[in-house]
Coordinates of C-alpha atoms and ligand atoms in Angstrom, one line a residue:
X1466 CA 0.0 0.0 0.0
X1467 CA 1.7 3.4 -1.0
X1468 CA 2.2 5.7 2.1
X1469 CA -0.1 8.0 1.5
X1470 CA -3.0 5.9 0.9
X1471 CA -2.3 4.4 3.9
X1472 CA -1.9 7.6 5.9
X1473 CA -5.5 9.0 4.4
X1474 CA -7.6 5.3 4.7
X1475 CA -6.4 4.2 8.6
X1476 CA -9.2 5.7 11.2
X1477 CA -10.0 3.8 14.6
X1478 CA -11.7 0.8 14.1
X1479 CA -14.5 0.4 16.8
X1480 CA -16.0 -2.9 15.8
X1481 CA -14.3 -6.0 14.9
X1482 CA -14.8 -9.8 13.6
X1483 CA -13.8 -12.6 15.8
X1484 CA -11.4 -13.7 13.6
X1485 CA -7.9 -14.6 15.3
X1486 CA -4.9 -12.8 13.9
X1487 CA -2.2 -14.8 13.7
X1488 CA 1.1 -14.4 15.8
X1489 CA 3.3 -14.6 12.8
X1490 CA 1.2 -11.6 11.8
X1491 CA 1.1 -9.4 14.4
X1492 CA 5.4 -10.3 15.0
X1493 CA 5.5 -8.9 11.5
X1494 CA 3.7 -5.9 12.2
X1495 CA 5.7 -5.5 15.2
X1496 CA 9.0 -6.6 13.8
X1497 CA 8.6 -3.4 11.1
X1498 CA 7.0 -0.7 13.5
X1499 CA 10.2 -1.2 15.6
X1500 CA 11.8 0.6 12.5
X1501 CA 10.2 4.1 13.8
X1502 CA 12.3 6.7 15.3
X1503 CA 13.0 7.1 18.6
X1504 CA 14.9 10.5 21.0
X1505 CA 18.3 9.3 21.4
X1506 CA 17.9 5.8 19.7
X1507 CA 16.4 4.7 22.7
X1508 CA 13.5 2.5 21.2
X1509 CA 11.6 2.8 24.4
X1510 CA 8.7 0.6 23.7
X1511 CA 8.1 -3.0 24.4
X1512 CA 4.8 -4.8 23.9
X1513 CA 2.6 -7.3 25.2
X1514 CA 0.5 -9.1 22.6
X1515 CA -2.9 -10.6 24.4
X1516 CA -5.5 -12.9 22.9
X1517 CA -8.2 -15.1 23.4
X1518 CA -9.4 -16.0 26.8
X1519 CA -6.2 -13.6 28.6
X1520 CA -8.0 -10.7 27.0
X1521 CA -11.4 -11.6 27.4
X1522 CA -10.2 -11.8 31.6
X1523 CA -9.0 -8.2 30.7
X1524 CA -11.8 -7.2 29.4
X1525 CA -14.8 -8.5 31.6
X1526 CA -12.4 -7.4 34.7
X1527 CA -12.1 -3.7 33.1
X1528 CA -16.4 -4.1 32.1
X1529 CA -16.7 -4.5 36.0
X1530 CA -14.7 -2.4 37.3
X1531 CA -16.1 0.9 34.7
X1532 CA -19.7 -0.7 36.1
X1533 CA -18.8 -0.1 39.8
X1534 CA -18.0 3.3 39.4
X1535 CA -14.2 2.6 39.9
X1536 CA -12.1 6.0 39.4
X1537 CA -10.1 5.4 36.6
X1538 CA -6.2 5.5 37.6
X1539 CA -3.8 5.2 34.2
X1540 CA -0.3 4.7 34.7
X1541 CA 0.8 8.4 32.9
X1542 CA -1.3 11.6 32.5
X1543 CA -3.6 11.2 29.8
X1544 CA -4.4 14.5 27.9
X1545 CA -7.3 17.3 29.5
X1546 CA -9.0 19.9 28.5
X1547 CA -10.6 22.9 30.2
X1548 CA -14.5 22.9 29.1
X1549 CA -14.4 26.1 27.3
X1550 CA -11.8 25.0 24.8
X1551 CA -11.4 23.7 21.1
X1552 CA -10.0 20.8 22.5
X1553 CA -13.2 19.9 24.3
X1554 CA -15.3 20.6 21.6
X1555 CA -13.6 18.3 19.2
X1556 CA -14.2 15.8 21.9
X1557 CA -17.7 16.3 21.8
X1558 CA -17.7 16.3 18.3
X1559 CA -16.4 12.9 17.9
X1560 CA -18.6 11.5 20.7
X1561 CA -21.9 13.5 19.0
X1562 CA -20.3 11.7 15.5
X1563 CA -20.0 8.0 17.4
X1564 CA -23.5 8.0 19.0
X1565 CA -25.3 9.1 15.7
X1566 CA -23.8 6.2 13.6
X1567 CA -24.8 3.7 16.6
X1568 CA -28.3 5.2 16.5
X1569 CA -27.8 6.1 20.5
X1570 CA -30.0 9.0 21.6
X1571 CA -28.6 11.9 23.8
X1572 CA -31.5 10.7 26.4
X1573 CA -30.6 6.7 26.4
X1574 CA -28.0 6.6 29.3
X1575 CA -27.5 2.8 29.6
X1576 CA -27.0 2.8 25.8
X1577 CA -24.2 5.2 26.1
X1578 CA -22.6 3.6 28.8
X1579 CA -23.0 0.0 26.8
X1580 CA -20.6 1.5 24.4
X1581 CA -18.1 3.5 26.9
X1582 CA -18.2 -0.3 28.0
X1583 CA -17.2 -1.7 24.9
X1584 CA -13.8 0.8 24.6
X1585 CA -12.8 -1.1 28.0
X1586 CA -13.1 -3.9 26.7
X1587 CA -11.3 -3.5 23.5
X1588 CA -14.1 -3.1 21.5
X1589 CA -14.0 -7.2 21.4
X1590 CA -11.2 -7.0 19.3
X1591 CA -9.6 -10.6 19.0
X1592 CA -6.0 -9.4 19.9
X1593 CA -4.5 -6.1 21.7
X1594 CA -1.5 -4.7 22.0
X1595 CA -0.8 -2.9 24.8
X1596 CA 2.8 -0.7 25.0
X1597 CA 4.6 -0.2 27.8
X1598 CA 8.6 1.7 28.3
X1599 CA 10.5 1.0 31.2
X1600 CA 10.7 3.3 35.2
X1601 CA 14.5 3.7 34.2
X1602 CA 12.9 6.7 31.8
X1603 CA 12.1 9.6 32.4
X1604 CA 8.0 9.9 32.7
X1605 CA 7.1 11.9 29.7
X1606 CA 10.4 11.6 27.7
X1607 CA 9.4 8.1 26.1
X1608 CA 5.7 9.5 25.1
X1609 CA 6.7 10.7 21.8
X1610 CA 8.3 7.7 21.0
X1611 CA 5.6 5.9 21.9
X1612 CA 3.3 7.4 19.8
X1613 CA 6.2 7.4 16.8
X1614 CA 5.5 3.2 17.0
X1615 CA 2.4 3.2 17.9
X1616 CA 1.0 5.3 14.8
X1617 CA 3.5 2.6 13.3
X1618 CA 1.5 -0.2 14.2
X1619 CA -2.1 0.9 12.7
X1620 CA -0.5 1.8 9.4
X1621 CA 2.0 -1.1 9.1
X1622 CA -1.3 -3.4 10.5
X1623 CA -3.6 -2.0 7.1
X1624 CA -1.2 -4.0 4.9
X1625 CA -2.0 -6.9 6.3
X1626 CA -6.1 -5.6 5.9
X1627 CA -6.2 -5.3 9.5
X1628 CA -7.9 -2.2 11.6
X1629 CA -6.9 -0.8 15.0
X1630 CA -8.3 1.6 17.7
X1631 CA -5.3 3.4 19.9
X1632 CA -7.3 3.4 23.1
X1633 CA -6.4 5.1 26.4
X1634 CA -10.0 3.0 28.0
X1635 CA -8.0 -0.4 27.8
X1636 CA -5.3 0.7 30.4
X1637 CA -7.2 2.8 32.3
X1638 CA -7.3 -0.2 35.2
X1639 CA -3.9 -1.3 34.3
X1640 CA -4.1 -3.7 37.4
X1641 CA -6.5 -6.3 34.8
X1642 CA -3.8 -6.6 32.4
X1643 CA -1.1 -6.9 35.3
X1644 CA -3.1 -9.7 37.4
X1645 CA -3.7 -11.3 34.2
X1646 CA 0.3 -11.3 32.8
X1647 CA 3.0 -10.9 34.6
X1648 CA 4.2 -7.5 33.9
X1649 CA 7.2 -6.5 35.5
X1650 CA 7.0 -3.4 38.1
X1651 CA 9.9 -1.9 36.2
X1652 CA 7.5 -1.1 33.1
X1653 CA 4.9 1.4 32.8
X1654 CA 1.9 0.7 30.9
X1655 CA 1.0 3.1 28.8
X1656 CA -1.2 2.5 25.6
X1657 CA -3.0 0.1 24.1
X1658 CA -4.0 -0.9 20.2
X1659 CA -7.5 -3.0 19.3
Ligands
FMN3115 C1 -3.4 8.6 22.5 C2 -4.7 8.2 22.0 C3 -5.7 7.7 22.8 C4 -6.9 7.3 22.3 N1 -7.9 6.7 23.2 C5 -9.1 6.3 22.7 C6 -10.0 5.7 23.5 O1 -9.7 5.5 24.7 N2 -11.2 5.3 23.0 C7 -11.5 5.5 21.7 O2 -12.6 5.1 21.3 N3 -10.6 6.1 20.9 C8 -9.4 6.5 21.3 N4 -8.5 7.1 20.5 C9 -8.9 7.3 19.1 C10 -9.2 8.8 18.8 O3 -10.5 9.1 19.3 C11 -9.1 9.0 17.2 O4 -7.8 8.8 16.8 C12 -9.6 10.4 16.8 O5 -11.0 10.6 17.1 C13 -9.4 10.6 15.3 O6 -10.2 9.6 14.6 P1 -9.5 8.6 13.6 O7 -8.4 7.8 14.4 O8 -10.6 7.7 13.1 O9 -8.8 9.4 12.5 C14 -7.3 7.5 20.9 C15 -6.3 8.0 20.1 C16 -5.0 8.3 20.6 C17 -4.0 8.9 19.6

């Protein structure tokens, strides 16, 4: 796929078929977003590929703990706005854009939290990547890199006809995905792809 094609066509992908991916797949699409830049040559991104029943663990665990009102607690700051602010209202926008394609009136609370819902659990995707860097960095130092790969990822994954959601939702309770693998305490969690 030429480059800019692929730039224009990848946009998050909120609904997806059950269909496994397989692992010499997603190492490929891995293996070539590790070619993005990074501050310093540093490469400060590692990854943790989950599937099947793992993530559905992740994902009823994150479903339950949105449902009980849990504050959510992210392992980095993730980006706010003040309400009077262009920022906000492009927020609003996509949300207003989202519940009109899913038919979800303003008024129909439980249907709008049925699809917050379905953000924590990785929109059912049937694989997730989440990214994590390492303590020995500096907090915000590694971010840029991070997204460098991470924007990687979704274009390298359209070659293989495959679409992605970068979603903050899946690590907002990164304590799921740490019960359910063994994640070192020397990494940070810090994104996930659908
Ligand atoms: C850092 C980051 C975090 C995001 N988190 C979420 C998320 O939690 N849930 C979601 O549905 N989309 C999430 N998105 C997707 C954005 O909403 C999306 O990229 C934006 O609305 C532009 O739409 P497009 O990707 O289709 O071009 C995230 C994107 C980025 C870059």
């Amino acid at each position: 796929m030429d480059i800019t094609e692929a730039i224009r066509s990848r946009k998050s992908i909120r609904g997806f078929k059950p269909d496994p991916v397989s692992q010499e797949v997603l190492e490929k699409i891995l293996q070539t977003a590790c070619r993005a830049p990074s501050t310093m040559n540093t490469q400060p991104w590692e990854f943790l590929v989950i599937a099947g029943d793992m993530l559905r663990e992740i994902a009823v665990r994150n479903a339950r703990m949105l449902q009980s009102g849990v504050m959510i607690h992210p392992e980095h700051t993730i980006t706010g706005w003040s309400d009077k602010s262009v920022y906000r209202e492009r927020q609003v926008e996509v949300a207003k854009r989202i519940f009109h394609r899913m038919d979800i009136p303003r008024e129909d609370k439980a249907k709008r939290a049925a699809w917050m819902e379905r953000g924590f659990r990785f929109f059912d995707a049937p694989a997730a990547i989440i990214l994590l860097t390492d303590t020995a960095l500096t907090d915000a130092g590694p971010l840029m890199d991070m997204g460098a790969v991470m924007q990687t990822i979704c274009l390298v994954a359209l070659e293989y006809g495959l679409g992605t959601c970068i979603e903050d939702q899946g690590v907002m309770y990164p304590e799921n995905i740490r019960s359910v693998i063994n994640v070192p305490d020397t990494k940070r969690i810090i994104i996930s792809i659908a």
